Short mmCIF file of C-alpha atoms in Angstrom, two decimals:
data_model
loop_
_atom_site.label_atom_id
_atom_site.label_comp_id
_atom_site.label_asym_id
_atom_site.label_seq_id
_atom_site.Cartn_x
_atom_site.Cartn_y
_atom_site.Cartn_z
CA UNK A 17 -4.72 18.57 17.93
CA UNK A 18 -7.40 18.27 15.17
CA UNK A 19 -9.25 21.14 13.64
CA UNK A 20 -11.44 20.97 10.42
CA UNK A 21 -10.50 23.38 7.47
CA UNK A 22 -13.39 24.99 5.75
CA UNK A 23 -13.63 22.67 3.08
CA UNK A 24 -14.14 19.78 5.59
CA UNK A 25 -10.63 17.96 5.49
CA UNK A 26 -8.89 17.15 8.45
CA UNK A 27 -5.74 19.19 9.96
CA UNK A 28 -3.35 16.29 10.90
CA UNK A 29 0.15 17.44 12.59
CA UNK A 30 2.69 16.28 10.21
CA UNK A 31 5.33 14.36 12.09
CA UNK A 32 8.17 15.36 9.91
CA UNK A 33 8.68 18.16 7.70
CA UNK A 34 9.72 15.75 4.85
CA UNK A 35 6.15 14.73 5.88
CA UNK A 36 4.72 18.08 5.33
CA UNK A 37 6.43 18.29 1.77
CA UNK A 38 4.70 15.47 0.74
CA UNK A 39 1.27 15.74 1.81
CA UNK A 40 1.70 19.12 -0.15
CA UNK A 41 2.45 18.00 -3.26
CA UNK A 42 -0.12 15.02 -3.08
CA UNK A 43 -3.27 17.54 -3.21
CA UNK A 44 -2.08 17.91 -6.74
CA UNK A 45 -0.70 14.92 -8.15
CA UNK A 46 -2.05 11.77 -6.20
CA UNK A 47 -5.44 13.02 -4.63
CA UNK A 48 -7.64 10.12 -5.71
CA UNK A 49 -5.81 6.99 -3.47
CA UNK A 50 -4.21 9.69 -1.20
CA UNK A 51 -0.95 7.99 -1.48
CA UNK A 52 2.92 9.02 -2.27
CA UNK A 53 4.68 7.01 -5.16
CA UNK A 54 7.18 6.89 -2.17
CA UNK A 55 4.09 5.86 0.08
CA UNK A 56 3.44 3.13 -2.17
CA UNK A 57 6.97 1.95 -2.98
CA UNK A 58 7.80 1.85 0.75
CA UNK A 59 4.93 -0.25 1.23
CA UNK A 60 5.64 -2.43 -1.65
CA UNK A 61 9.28 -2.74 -0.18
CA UNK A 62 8.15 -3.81 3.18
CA UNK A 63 5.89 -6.51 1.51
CA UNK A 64 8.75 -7.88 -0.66
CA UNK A 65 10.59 -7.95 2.72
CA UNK A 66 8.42 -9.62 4.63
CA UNK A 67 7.39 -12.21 2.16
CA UNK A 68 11.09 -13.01 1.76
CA UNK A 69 10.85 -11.82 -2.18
CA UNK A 70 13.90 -9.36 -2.00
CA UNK A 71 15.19 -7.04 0.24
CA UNK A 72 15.02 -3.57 -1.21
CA UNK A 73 15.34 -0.34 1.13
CA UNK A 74 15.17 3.57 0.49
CA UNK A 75 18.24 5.17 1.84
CA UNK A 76 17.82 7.92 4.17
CA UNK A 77 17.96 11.57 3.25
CA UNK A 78 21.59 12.84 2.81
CA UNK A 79 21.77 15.61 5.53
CA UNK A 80 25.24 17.50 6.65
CA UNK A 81 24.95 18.30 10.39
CA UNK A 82 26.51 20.91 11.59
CA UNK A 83 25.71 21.33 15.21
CA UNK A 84 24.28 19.19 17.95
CA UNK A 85 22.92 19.68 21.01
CA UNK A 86 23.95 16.73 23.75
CA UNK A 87 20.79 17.92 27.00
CA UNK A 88 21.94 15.22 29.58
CA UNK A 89 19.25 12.89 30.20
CA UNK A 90 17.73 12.83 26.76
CA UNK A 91 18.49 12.69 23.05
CA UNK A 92 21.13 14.38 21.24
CA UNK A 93 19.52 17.41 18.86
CA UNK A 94 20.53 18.23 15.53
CA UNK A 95 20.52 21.94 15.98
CA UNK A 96 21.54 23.30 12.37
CA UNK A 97 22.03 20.60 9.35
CA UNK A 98 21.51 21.40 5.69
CA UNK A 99 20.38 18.97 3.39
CA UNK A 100 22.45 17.54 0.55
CA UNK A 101 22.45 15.90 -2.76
CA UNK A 102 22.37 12.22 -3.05
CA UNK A 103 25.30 10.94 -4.84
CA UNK A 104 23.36 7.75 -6.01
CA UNK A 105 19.88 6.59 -6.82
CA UNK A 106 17.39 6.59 -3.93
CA UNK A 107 16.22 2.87 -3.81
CA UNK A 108 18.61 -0.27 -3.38
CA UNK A 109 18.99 -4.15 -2.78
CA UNK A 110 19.14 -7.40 -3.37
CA UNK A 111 16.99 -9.60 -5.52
CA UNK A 112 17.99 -13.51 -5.63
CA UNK A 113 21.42 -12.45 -5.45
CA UNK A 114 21.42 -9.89 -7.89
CA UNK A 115 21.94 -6.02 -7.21
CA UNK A 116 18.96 -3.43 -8.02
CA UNK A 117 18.87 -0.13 -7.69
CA UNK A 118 16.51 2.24 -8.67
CA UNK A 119 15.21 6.18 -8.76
CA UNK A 120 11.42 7.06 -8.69
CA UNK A 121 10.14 10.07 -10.05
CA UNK A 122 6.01 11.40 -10.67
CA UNK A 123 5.50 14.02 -12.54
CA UNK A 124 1.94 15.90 -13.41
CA UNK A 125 2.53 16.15 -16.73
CA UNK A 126 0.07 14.34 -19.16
CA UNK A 127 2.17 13.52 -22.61
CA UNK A 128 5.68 13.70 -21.05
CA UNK A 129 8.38 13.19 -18.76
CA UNK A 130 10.94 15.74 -17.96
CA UNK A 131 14.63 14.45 -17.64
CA UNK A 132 15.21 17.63 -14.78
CA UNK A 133 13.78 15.38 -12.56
CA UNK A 134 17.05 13.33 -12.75
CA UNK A 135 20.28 14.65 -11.27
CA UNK A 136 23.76 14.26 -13.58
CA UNK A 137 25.34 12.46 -10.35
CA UNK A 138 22.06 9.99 -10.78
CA UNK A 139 22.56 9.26 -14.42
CA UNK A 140 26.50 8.71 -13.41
CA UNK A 141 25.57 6.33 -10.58
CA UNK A 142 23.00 4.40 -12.89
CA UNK A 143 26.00 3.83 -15.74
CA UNK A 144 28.64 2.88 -12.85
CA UNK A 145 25.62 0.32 -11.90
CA UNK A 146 24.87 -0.90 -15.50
CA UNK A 147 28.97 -1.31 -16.07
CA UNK A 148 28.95 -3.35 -13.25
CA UNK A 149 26.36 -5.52 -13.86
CA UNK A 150 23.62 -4.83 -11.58
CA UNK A 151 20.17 -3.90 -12.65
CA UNK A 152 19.06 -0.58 -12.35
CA UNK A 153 15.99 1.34 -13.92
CA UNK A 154 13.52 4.18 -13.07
CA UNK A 155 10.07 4.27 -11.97
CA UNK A 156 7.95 6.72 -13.59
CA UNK A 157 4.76 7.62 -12.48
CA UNK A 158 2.19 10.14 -14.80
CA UNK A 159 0.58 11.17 -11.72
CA UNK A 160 -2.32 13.41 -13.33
CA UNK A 161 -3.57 10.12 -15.55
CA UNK A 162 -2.42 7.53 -12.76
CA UNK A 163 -0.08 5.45 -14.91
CA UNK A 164 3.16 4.08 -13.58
CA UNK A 165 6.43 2.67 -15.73
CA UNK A 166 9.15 0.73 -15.25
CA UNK A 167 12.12 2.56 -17.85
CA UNK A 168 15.46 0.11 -17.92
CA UNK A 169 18.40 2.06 -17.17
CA UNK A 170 19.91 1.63 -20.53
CA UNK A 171 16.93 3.31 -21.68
CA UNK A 172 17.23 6.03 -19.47
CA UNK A 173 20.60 6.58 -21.02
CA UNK A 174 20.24 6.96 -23.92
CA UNK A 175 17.46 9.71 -23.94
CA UNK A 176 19.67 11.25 -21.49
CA UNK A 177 22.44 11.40 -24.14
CA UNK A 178 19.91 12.68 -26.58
CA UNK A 179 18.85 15.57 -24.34
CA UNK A 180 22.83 16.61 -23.98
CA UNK A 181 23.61 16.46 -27.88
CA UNK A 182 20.74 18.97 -28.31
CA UNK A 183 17.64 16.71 -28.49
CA UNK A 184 14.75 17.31 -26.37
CA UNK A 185 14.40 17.78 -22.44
CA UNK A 186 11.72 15.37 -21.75
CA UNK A 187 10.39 11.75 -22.65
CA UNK A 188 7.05 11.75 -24.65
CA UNK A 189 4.76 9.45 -23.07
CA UNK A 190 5.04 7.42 -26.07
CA UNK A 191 7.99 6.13 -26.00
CA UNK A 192 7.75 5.84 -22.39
CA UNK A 193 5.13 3.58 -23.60
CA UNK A 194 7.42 2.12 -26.27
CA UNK A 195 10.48 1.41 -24.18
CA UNK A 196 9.06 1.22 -20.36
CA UNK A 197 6.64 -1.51 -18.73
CA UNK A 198 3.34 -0.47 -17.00
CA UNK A 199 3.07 -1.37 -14.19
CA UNK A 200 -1.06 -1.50 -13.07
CA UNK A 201 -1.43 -0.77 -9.95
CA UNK A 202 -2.46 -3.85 -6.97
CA UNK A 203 -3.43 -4.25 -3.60
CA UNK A 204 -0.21 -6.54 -2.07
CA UNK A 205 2.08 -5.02 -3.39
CA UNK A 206 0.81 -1.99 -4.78
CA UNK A 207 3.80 -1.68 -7.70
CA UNK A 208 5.09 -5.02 -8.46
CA UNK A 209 8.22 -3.81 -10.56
CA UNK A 210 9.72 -7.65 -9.51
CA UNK A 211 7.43 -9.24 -12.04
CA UNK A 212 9.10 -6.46 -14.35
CA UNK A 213 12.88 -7.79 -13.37
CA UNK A 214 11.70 -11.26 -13.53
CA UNK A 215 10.57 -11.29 -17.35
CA UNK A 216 13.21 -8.60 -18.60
CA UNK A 217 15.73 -10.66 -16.88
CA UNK A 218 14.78 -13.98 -16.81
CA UNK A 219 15.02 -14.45 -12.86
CA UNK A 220 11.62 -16.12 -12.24
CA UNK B 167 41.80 29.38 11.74
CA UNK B 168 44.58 27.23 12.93
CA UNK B 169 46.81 26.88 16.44
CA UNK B 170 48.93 24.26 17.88
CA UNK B 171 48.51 22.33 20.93
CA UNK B 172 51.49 22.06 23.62
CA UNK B 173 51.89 18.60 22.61
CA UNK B 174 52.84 20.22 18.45
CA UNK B 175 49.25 18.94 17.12
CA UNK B 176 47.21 21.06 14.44
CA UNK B 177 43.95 22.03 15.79
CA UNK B 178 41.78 21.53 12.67
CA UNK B 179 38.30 22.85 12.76
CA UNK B 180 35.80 20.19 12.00
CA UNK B 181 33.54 20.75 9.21
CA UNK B 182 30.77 18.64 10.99
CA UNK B 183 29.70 17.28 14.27
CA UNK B 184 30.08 13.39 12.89
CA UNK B 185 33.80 14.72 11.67
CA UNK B 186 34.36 15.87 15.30
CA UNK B 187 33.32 12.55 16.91
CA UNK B 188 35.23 10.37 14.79
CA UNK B 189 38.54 12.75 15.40
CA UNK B 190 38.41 11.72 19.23
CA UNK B 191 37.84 8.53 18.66
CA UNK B 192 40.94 8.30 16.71
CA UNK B 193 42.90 10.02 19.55
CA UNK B 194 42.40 6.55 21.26
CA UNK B 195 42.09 3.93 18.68
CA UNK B 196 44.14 4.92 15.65
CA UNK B 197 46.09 7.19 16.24
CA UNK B 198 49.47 6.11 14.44
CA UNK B 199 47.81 6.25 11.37
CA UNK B 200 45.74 9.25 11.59
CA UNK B 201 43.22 7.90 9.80
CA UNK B 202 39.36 6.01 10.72
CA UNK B 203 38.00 2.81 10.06
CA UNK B 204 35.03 4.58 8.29
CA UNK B 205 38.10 7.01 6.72
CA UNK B 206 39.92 4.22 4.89
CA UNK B 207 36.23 2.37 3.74
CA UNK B 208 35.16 5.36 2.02
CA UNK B 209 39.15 5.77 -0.01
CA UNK B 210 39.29 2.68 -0.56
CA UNK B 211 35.42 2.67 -2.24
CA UNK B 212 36.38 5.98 -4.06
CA UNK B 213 39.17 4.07 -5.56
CA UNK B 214 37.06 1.01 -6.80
CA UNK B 215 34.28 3.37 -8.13
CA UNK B 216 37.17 5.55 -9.93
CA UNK B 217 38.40 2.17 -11.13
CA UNK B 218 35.10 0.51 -12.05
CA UNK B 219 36.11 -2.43 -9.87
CA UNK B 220 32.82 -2.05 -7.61
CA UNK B 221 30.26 0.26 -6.88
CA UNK B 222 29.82 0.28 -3.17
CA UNK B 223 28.79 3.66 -1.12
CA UNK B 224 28.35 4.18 3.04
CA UNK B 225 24.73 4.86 3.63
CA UNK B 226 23.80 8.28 4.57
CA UNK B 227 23.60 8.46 8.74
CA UNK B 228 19.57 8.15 9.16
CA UNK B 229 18.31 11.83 11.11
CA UNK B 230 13.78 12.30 12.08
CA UNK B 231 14.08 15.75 10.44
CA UNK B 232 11.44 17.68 12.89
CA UNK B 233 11.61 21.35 11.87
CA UNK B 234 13.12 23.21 8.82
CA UNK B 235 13.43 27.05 8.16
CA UNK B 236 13.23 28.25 4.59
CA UNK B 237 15.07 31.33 4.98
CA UNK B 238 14.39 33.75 1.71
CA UNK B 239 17.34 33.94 -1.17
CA UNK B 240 19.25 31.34 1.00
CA UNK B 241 19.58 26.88 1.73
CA UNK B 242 16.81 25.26 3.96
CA UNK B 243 18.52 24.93 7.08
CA UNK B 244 17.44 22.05 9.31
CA UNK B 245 16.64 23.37 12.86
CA UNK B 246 15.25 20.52 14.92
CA UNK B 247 15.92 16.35 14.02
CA UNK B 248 16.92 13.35 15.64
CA UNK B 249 19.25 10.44 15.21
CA UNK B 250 17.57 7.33 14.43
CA UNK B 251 18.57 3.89 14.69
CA UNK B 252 19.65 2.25 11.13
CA UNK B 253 17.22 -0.51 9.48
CA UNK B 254 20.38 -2.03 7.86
CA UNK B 255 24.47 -2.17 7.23
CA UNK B 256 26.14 1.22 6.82
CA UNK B 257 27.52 -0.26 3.42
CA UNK B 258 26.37 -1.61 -0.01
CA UNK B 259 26.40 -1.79 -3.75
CA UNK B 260 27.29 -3.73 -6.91
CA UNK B 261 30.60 -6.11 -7.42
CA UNK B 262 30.31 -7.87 -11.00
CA UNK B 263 26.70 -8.01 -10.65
CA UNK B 264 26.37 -9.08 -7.07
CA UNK B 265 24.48 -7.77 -4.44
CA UNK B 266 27.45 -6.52 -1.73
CA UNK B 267 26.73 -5.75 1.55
CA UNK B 268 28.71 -5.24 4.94
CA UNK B 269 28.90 -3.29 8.29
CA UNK B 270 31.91 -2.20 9.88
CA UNK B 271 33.51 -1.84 13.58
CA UNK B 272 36.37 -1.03 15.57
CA UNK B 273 37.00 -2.13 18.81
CA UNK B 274 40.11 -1.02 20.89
CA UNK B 275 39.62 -4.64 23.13
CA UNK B 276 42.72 -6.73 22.32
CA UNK B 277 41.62 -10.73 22.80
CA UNK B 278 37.96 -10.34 22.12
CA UNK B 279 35.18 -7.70 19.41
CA UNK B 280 32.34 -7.41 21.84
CA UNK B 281 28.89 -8.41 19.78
CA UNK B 282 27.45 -5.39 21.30
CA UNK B 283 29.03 -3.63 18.36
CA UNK B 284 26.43 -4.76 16.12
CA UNK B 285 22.31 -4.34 16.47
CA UNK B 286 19.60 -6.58 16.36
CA UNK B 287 18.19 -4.82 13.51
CA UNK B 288 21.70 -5.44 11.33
CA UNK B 289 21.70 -8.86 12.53
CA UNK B 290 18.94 -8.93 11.16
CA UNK B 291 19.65 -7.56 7.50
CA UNK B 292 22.28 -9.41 7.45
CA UNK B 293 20.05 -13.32 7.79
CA UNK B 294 18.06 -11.42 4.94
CA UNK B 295 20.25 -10.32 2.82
CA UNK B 296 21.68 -14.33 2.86
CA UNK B 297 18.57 -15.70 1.98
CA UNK B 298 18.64 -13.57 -1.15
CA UNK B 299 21.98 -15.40 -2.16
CA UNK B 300 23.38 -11.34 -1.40
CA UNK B 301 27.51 -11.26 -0.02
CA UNK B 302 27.01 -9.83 3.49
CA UNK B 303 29.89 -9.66 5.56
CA UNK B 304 31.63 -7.44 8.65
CA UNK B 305 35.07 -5.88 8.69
CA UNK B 306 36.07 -5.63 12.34
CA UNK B 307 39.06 -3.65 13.26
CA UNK B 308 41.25 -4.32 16.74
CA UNK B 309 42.86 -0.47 16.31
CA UNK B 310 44.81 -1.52 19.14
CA UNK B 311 46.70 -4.02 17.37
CA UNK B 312 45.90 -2.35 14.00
CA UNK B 313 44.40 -5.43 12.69
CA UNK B 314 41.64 -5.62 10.25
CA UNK B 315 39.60 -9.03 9.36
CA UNK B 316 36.57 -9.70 6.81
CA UNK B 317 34.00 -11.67 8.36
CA UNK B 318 31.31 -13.66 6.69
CA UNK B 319 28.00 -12.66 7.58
CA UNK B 320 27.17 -16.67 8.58
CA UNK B 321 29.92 -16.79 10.92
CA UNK B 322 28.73 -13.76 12.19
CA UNK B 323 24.98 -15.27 12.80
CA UNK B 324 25.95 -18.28 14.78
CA UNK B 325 28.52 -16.55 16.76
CA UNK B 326 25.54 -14.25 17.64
CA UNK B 327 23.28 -17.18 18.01
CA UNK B 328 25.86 -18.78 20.73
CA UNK B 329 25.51 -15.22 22.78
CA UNK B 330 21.35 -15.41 22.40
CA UNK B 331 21.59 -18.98 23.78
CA UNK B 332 23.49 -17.83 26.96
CA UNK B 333 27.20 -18.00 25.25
CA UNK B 334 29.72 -15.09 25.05
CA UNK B 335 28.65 -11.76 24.24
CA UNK B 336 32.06 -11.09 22.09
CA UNK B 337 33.79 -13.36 19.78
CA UNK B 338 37.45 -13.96 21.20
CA UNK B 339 40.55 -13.18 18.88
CA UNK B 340 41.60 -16.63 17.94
CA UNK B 341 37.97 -17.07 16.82
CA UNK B 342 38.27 -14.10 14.49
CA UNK B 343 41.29 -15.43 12.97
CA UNK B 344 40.14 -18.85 12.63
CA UNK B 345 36.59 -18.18 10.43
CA UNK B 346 37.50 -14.53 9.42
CA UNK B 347 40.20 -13.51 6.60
CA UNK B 348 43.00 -11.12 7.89
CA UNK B 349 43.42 -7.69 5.11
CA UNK B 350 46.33 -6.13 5.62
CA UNK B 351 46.35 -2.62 4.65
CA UNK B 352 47.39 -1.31 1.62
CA UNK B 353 48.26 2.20 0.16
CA UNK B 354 45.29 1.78 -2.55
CA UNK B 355 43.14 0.59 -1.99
CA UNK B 356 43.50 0.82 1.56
CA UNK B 357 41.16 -2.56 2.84
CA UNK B 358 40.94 -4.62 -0.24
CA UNK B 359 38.06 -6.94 0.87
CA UNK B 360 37.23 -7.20 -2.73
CA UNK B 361 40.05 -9.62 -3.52
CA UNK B 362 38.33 -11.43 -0.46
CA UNK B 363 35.23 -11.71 -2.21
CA UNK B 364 36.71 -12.96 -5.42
CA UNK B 365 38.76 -16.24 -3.65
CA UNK B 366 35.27 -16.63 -1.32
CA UNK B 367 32.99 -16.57 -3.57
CA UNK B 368 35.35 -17.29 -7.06
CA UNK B 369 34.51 -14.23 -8.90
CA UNK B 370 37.85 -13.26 -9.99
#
């Protein structure tokens, strides 16, 4: 099936709804390289995996199924499932023996960053993370002026903290600036946020 | 809602269609207990987490979602999706800043845990997350015998090797006990493979 709209894009059937969701949101934040921050980071991933650099994988969408369908013959169906909240971070794995874990969040904002996009469970799971040892950190990506930043968890936390004793719901761009790392965007991979862990912790 | 069964059992409803598969399964394999393989994993990570001895979590089951219905005032409810194979283990997460990693299986087989357990893609993730210097390992269950053993993931690889080169396609008992480390269950945690991990890989 393929159809023109009136303003001369293509229709393309979406595969997936999660599919859908995205291709939405990108005709207002990431129109220019037509590309998801999860697009990209996926791809990233997969070239980090398949040059043997680390192994670093999205987890899958936390669904609760309620009913299934068995046809014989064919595939079982999910017939009514409801989706959940993650528990952890979104992005995890292993990088020259260390742990990383991650959450990536755009936002069209132009001078800040709003903490909402962050769950309390997230924040939790980044402190259990940091207690332990392992490096974790967020990915932020201004999608409206195309800039992308790598925030240390430690970071995150404490603006976090600020926001619950009273301070202010959102990170200014400037000290996103101050306390992140851009991250300029490349071809293979397109957001090398390795390089990042490499200087900050000395794995290179 | 609640009955008994002639033979005295509770009938409990199951709150999802997973919860309901694992339940029969139990009927055959571990039954004395009352309690899963997958059952005792997640306790026994809810205790290390509530600890802050490790931060390990089971992977959310992977589902294609297809179609979702957005009913007004109310939860998306998921209408049409699809299993999908795994890309990796079911489990992994942070132990004193270490990359942790680890599948596990039951078997109700006495003398042998079939390899057909695992799949190429875990095999897989498992040679990868080695190279990274990560801890990948299996915990394989005979719920017949209500043994559990931790496995090293490289024991694991050239026991599958042997089957790709024409060998076995299970690894026999005495095999198991001679390269794997026996955990015998506990009250909390439940399967300490942690204190594994500390005499393997002296991080204790």
């Amino acid at each position: 099936m393929e159809f023109h709209y009136p303003n001369g894009k293509k229709f393309k059937p979406a595969t997936t709804v999660e599919k859908t969701k995205k291709t939405k949101a990108k005709d207002f934040t990431y129109s220019n390289r037509g590309m998801t921050l999860e697009e990209d980071l996926n791809e990233t991933n997969k070239y980090y995996l398949q040059s043997e650099i680390a192994v670093i994988h999205k987890k899958p969408t936390p669904v609760q199924i309620v009913n299934v369908d068995y046809p014989k013959r064919s595939a079982a169906v999910i017939k009514e499932a409801y989706f959940k909240q993650a528990s952890t971070t979104d992005y995890n794995g292993v990088y020259k023996g260390k742990y990383i874990d991650f959450e990536a969040k755009e936002t069209r904002f132009k001078t800040s960053f709003p903490l909402n996009n962050f769950h309390k469970h997230q924040i939790e799971h980044i402190k259990q993370v940091l207690n332990q040892n392992g490096i974790a950190f967020v990915i932020l990506r201004f999608s409206s002026i195309e800039e992308v930043y790598f925030l240390e968890g430690k970071h995150l936390l404490s603006l976090w903290n600020r926001m619950e004793e009273g301070g202010r719901k959102s990170i200014t761009i400037s000290e996103v600036q101050e306390y992140g790392h851009r991250i300029l965007l490349g071809f293979r991979p397109r957001i090398d946020y390795i390089k990042i862990i490499d200087k900050l912790y000395n794995l290179s």
